[in-house]
PDB file of C-alpha atoms in Angstrom:
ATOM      1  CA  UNK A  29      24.368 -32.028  -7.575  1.00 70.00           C
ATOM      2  CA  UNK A  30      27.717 -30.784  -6.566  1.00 76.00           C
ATOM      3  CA  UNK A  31      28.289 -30.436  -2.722  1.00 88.00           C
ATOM      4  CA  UNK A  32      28.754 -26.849  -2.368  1.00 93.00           C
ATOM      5  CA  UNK A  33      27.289 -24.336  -4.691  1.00 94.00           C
ATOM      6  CA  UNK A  34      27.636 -20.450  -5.748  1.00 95.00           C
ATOM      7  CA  UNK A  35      26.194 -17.907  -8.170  1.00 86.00           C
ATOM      8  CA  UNK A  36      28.839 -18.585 -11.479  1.00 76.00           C
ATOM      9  CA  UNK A  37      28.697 -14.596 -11.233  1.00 81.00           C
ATOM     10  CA  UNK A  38      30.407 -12.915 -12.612  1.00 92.00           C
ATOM     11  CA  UNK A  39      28.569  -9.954 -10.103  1.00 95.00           C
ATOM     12  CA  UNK A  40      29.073  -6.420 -10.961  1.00 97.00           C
ATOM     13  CA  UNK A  41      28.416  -3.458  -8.365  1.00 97.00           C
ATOM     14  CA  UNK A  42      28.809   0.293  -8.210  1.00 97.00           C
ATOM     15  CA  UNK A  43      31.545   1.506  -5.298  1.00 97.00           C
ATOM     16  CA  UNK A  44      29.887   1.851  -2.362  1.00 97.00           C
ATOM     17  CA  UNK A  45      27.119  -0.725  -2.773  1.00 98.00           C
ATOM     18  CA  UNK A  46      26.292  -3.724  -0.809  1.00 97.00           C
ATOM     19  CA  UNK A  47      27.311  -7.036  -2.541  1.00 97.00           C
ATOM     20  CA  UNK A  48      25.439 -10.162  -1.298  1.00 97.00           C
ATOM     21  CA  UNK A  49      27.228 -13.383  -2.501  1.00 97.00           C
ATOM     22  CA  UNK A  50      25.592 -16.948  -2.124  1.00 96.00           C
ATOM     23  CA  UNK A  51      26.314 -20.184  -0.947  1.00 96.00           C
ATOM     24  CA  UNK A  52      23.948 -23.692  -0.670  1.00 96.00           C
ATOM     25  CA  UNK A  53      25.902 -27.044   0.852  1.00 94.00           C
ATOM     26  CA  UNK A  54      24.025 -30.420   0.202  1.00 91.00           C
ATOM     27  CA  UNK A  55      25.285 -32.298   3.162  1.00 86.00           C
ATOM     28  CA  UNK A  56      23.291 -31.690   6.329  1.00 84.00           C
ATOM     29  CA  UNK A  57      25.885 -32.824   9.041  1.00 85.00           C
ATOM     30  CA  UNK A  58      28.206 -30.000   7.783  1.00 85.00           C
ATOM     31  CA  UNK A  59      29.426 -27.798  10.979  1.00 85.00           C
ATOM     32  CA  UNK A  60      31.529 -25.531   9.639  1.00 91.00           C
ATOM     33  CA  UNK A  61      31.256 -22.528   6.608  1.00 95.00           C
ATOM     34  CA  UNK A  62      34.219 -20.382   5.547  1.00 96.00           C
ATOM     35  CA  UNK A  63      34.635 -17.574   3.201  1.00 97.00           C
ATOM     36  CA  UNK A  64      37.995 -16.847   1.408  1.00 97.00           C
ATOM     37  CA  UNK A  65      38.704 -14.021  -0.823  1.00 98.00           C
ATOM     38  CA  UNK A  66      41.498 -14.771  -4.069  1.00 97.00           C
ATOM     39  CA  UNK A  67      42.427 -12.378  -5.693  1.00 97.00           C
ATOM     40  CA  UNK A  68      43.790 -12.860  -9.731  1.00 94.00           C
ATOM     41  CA  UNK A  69      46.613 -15.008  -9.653  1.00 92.00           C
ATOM     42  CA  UNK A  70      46.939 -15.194  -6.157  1.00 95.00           C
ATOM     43  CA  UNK A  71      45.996 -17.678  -3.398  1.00 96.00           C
ATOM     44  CA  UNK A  72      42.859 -17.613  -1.434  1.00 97.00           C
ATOM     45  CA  UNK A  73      42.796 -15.432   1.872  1.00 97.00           C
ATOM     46  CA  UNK A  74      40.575 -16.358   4.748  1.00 96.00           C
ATOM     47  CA  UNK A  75      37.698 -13.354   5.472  1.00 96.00           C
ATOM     48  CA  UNK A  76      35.178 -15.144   7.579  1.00 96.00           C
ATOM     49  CA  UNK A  77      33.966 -18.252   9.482  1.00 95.00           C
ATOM     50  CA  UNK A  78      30.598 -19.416  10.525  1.00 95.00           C
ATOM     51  CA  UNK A  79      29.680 -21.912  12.986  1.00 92.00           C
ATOM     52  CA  UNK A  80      25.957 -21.412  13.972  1.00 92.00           C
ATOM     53  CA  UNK A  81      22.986 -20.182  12.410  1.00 94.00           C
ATOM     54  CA  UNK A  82      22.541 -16.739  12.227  1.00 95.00           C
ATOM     55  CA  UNK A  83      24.498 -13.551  11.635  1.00 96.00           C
ATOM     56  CA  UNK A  84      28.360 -12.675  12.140  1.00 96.00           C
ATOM     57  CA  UNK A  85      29.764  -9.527  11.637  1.00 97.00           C
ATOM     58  CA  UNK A  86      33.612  -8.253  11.061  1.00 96.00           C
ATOM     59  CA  UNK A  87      34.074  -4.695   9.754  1.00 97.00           C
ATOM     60  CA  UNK A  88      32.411  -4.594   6.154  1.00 97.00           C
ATOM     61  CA  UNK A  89      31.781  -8.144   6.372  1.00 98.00           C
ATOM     62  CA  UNK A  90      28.825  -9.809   7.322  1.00 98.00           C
ATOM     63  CA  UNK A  91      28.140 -13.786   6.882  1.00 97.00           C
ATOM     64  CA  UNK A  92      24.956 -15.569   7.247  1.00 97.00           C
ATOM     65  CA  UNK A  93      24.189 -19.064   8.176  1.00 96.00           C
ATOM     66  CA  UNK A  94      20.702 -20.980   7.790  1.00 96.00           C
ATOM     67  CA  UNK A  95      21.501 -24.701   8.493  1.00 93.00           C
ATOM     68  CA  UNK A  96      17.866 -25.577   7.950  1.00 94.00           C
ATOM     69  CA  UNK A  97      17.809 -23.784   4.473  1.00 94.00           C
ATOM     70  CA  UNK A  98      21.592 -25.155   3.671  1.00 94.00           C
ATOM     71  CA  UNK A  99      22.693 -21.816   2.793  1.00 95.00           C
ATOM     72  CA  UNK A 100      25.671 -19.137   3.266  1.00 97.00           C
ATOM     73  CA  UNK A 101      25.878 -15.524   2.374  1.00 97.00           C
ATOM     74  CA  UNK A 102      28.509 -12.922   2.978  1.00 98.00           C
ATOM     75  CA  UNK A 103      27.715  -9.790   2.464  1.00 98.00           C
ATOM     76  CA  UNK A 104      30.224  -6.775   1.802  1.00 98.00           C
ATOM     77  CA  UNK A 105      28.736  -2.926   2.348  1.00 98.00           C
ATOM     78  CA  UNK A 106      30.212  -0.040   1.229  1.00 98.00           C
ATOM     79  CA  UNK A 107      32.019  -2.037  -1.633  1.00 98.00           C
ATOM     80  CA  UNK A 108      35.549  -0.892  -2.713  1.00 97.00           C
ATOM     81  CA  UNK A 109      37.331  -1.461  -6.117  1.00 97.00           C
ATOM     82  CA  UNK A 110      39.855  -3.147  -3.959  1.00 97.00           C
ATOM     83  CA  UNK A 111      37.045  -6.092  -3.026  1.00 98.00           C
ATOM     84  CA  UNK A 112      37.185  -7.086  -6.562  1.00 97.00           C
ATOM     85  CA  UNK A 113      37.870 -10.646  -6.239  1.00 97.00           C
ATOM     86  CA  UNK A 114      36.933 -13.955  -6.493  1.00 96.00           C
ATOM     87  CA  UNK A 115      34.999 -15.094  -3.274  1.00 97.00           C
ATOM     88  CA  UNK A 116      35.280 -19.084  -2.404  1.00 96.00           C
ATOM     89  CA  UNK A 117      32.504 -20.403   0.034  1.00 96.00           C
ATOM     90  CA  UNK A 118      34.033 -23.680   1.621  1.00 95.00           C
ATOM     91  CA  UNK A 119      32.184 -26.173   4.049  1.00 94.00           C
ATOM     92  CA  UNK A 120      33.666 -28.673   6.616  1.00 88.00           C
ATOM     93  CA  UNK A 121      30.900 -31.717   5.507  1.00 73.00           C
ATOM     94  CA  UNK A 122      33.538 -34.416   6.550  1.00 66.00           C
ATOM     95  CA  UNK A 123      36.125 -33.827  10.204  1.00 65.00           C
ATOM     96  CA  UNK A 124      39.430 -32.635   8.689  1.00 72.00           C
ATOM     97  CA  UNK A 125      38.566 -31.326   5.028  1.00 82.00           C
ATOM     98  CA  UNK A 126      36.520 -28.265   3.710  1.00 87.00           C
ATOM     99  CA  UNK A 127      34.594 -28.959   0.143  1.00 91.00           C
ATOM    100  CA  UNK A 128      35.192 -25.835  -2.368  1.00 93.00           C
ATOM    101  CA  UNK A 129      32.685 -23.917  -4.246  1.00 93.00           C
ATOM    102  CA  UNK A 130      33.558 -22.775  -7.672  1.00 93.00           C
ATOM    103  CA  UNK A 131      33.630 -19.098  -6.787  1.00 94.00           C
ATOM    104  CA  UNK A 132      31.666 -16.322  -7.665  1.00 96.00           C
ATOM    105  CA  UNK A 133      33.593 -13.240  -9.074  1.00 96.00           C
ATOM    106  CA  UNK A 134      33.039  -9.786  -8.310  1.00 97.00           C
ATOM    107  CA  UNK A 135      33.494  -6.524  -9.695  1.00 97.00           C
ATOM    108  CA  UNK A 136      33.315  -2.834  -8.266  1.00 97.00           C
ATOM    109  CA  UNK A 137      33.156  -0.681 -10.255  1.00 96.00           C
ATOM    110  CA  UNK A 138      34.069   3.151  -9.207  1.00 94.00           C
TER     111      UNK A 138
ATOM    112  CA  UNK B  28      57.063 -14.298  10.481  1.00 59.00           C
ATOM    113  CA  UNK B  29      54.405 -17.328  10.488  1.00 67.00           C
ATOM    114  CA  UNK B  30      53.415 -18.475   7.677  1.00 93.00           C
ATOM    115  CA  UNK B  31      53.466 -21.190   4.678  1.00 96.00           C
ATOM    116  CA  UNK B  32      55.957 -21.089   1.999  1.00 96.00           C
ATOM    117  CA  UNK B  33      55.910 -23.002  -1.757  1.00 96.00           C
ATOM    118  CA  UNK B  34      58.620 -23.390  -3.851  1.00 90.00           C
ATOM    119  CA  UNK B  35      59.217 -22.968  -6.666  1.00 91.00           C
ATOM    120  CA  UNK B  36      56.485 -20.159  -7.612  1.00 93.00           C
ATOM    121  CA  UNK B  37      56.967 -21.404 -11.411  1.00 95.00           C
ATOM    122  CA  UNK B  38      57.909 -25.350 -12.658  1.00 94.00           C
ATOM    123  CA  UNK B  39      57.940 -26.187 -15.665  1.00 93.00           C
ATOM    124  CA  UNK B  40      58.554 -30.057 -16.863  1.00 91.00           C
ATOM    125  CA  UNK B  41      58.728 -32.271 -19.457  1.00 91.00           C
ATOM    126  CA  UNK B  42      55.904 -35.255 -20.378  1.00 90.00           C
ATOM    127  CA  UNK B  43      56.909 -38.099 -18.330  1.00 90.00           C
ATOM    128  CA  UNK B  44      58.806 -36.607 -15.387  1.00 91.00           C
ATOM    129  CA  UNK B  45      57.509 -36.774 -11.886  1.00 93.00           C
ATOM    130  CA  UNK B  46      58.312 -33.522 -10.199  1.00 94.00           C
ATOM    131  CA  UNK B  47      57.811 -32.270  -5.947  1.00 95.00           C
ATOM    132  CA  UNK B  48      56.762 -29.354  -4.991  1.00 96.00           C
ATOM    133  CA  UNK B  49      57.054 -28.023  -1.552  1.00 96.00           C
ATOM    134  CA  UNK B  50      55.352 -27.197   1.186  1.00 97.00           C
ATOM    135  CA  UNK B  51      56.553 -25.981   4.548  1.00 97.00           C
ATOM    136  CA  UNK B  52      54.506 -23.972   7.531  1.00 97.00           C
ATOM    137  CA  UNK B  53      56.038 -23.076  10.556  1.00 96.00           C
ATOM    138  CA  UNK B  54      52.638 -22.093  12.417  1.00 94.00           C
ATOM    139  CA  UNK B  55      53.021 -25.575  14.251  1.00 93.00           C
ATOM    140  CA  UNK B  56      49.163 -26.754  12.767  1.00 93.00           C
ATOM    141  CA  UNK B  57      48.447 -30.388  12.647  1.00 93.00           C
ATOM    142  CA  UNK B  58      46.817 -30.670   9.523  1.00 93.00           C
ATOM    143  CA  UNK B  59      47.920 -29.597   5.735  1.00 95.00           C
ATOM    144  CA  UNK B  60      45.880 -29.874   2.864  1.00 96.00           C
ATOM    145  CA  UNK B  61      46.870 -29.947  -1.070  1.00 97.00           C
ATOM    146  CA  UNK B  62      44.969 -28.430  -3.869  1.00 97.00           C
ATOM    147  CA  UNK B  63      44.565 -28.280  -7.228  1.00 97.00           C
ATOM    148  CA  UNK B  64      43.110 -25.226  -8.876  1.00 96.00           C
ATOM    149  CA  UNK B  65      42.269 -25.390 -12.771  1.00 94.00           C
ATOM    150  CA  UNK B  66      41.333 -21.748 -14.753  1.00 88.00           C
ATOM    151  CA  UNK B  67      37.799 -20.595 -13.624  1.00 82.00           C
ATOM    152  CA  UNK B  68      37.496 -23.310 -11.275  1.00 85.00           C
ATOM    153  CA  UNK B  69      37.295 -23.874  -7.284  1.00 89.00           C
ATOM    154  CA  UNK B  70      39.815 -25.810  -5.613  1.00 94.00           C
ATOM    155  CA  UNK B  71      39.982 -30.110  -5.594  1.00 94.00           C
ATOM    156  CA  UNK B  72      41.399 -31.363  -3.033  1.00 94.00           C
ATOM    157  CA  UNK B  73      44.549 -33.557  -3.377  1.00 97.00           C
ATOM    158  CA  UNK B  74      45.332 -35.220  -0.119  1.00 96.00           C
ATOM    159  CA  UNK B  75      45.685 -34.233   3.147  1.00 94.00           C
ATOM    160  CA  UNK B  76      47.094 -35.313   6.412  1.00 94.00           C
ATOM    161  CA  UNK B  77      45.881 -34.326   9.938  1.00 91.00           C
ATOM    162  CA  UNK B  78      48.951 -36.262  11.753  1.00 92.00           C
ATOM    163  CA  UNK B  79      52.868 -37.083  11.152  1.00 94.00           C
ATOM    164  CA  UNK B  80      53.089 -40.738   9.289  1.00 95.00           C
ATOM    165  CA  UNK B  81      49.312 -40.365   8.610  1.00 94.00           C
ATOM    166  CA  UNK B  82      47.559 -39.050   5.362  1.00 95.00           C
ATOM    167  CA  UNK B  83      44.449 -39.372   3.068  1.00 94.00           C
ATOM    168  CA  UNK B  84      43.620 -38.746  -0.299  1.00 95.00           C
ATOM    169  CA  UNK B  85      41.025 -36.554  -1.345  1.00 93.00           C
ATOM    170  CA  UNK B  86      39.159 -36.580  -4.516  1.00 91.00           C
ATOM    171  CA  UNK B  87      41.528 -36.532  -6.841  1.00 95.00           C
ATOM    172  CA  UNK B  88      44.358 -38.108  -5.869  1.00 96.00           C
ATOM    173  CA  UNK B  89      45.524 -40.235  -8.516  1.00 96.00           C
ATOM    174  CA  UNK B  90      48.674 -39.467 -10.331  1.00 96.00           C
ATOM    175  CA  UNK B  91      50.001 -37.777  -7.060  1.00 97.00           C
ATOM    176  CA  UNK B  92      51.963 -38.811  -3.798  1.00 97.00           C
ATOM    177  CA  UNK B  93      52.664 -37.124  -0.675  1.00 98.00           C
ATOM    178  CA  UNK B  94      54.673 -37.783   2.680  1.00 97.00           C
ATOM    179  CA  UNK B  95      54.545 -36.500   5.854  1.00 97.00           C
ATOM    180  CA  UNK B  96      57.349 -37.346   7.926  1.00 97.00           C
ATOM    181  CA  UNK B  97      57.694 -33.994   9.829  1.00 96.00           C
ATOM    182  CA  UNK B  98      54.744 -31.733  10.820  1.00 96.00           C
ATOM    183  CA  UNK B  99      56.242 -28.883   9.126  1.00 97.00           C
ATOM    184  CA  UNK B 100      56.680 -30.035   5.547  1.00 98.00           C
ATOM    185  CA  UNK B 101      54.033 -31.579   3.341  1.00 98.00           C
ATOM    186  CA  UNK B 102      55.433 -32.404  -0.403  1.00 98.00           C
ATOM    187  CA  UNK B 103      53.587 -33.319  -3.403  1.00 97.00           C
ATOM    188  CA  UNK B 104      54.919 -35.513  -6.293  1.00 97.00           C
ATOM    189  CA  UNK B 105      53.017 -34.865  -9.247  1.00 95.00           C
ATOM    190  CA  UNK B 106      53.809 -38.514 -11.275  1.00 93.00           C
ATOM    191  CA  UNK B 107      54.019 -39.130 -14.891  1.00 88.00           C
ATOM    192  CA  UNK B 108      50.687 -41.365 -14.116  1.00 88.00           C
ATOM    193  CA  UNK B 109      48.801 -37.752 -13.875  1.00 88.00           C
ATOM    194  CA  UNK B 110      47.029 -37.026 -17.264  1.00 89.00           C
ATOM    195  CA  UNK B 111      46.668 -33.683 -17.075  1.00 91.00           C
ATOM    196  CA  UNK B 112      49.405 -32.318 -14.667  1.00 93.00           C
ATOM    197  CA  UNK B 113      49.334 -29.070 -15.733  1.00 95.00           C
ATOM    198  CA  UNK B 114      47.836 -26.210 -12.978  1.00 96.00           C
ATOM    199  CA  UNK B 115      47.691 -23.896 -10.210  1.00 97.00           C
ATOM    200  CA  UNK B 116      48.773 -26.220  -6.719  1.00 98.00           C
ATOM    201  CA  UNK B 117      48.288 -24.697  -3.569  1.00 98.00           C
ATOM    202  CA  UNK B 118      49.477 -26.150   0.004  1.00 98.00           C
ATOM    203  CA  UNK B 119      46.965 -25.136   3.078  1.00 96.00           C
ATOM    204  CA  UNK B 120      47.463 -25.738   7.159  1.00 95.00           C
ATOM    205  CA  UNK B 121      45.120 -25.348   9.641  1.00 92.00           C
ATOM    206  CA  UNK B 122      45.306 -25.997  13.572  1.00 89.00           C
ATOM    207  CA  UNK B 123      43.402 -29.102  13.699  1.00 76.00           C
ATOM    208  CA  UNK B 124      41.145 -30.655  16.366  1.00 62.00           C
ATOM    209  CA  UNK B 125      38.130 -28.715  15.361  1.00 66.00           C
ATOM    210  CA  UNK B 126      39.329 -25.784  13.866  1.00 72.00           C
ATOM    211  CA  UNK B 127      38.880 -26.085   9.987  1.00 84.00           C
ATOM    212  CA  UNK B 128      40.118 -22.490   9.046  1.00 91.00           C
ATOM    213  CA  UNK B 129      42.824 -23.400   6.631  1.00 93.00           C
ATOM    214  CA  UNK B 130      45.359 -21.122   5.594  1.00 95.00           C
ATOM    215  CA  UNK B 131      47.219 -20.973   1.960  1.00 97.00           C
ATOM    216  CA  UNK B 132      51.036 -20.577   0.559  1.00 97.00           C
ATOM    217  CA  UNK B 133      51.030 -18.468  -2.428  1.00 97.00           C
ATOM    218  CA  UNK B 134      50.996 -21.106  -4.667  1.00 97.00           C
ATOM    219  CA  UNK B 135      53.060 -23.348  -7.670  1.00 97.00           C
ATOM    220  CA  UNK B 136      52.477 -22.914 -11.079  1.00 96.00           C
ATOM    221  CA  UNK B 137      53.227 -25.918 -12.953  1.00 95.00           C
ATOM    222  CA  UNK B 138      53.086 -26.097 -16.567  1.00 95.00           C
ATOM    223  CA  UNK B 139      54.386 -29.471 -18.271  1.00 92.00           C
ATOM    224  CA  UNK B 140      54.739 -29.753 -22.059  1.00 90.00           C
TER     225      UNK B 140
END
């Protein structure tokens, strides 16, 4: 079982939609959940951190954190062509270094 | 500006030749990070140092070497021990001390032949 894992995607949404994109970790000790946006041929961006259970908004984006269940969403409403992407969940499982997902890409389509 | 730079953007080498690529931040973090990101895939982590003179490797750090003798800079050699050298590398930083937000260069493409 792989440490961190996403939906392989790729996800597809209308403009304007909400597009949920998931997350499970395997290691229970881990304290810290990120979510970075790359975008084709570029390097990843940082959109959101997560440190306790529960919900955290900023703007469009909206990450949520259930330690018991070991899992991570973000959310984007109101999807824009420009979100197309490919959306890296990363968890801190071990003091100093964050464990990569695979990515799951997404597409709006207008 | 803050920020990380890598240099070049493109390398390309010959079988058999180790080659550096550089990394340099000047957001004064502690810690800096090296990936390696293959087509399709998420990103493996190199090595990665949280102190000057101090560094560990992550899970794939054979065929590579790093140094960190100032807290700005953070080079890779990629050696001619690494199979499969070819890919995207990307440098990170982050602040350190309990703040894992990490944040990226843009990025070397290396493509060896």
């Amino acid at each position: 079982q792989k440490e961190v894992e996403q939906n392989s995607g790729p996800l597809s949404v209308p403009e304007g939609a909400i597009a949920s994109l998931n997350c499970t970790y395997s290691d229970r000790v881990s304290q810290s959940f990120f979510w970075y946006r790359q975008y084709s041929g570029k390097s990843p961006e940082l959109i959101m951190s997560i440190y306790s259970n529960g919900d955290k908004e900023d703007g469009r984006f909206t990450a949520q954190l259930n330690k018991a269940s070991q899992y991570v969403s973000l959310l984007i409403r109101d999807s824009q062509p420009s979100d197309s992407a490919t959306y890296l969940c990363a968890v801190n499982t071990n003091a100093g270094k964050s464990t990569f997902g695979d990515g799951t890409t997404l597409t709006v389509k207008p | 500006d803050g920020g990380i730079t890598q240099s070049p953007k493109y390398l390309f080498r010959k079988e058999g030749q180790n080659v550096t690529l550089s990394c340099e931040q000047n957001l004064n973090h502690d810690a800096m990070y090296w990936y390696r990101q293959d087509p399709g895939q998420g990103l493996r982590l190199i090595y990665y140092s949280q102190i000057v003179n101090d560094f560990q490797k992550g899970d794939i750090a054979e065929g590579y070497s790093v140094s960190r003798e100032k807290k700005e800079s953070f080079p890779l050699t990629v050696t001619s021990a690494q199979k499969n050298p070819t890919a995207f590398y990307l440098c990170a930083s982050s602040a350190g001390v309990s703040t894992y937000e990490q944040y990226f260069g843009p990025g070397t493409r290396l493509t060896v032949t």
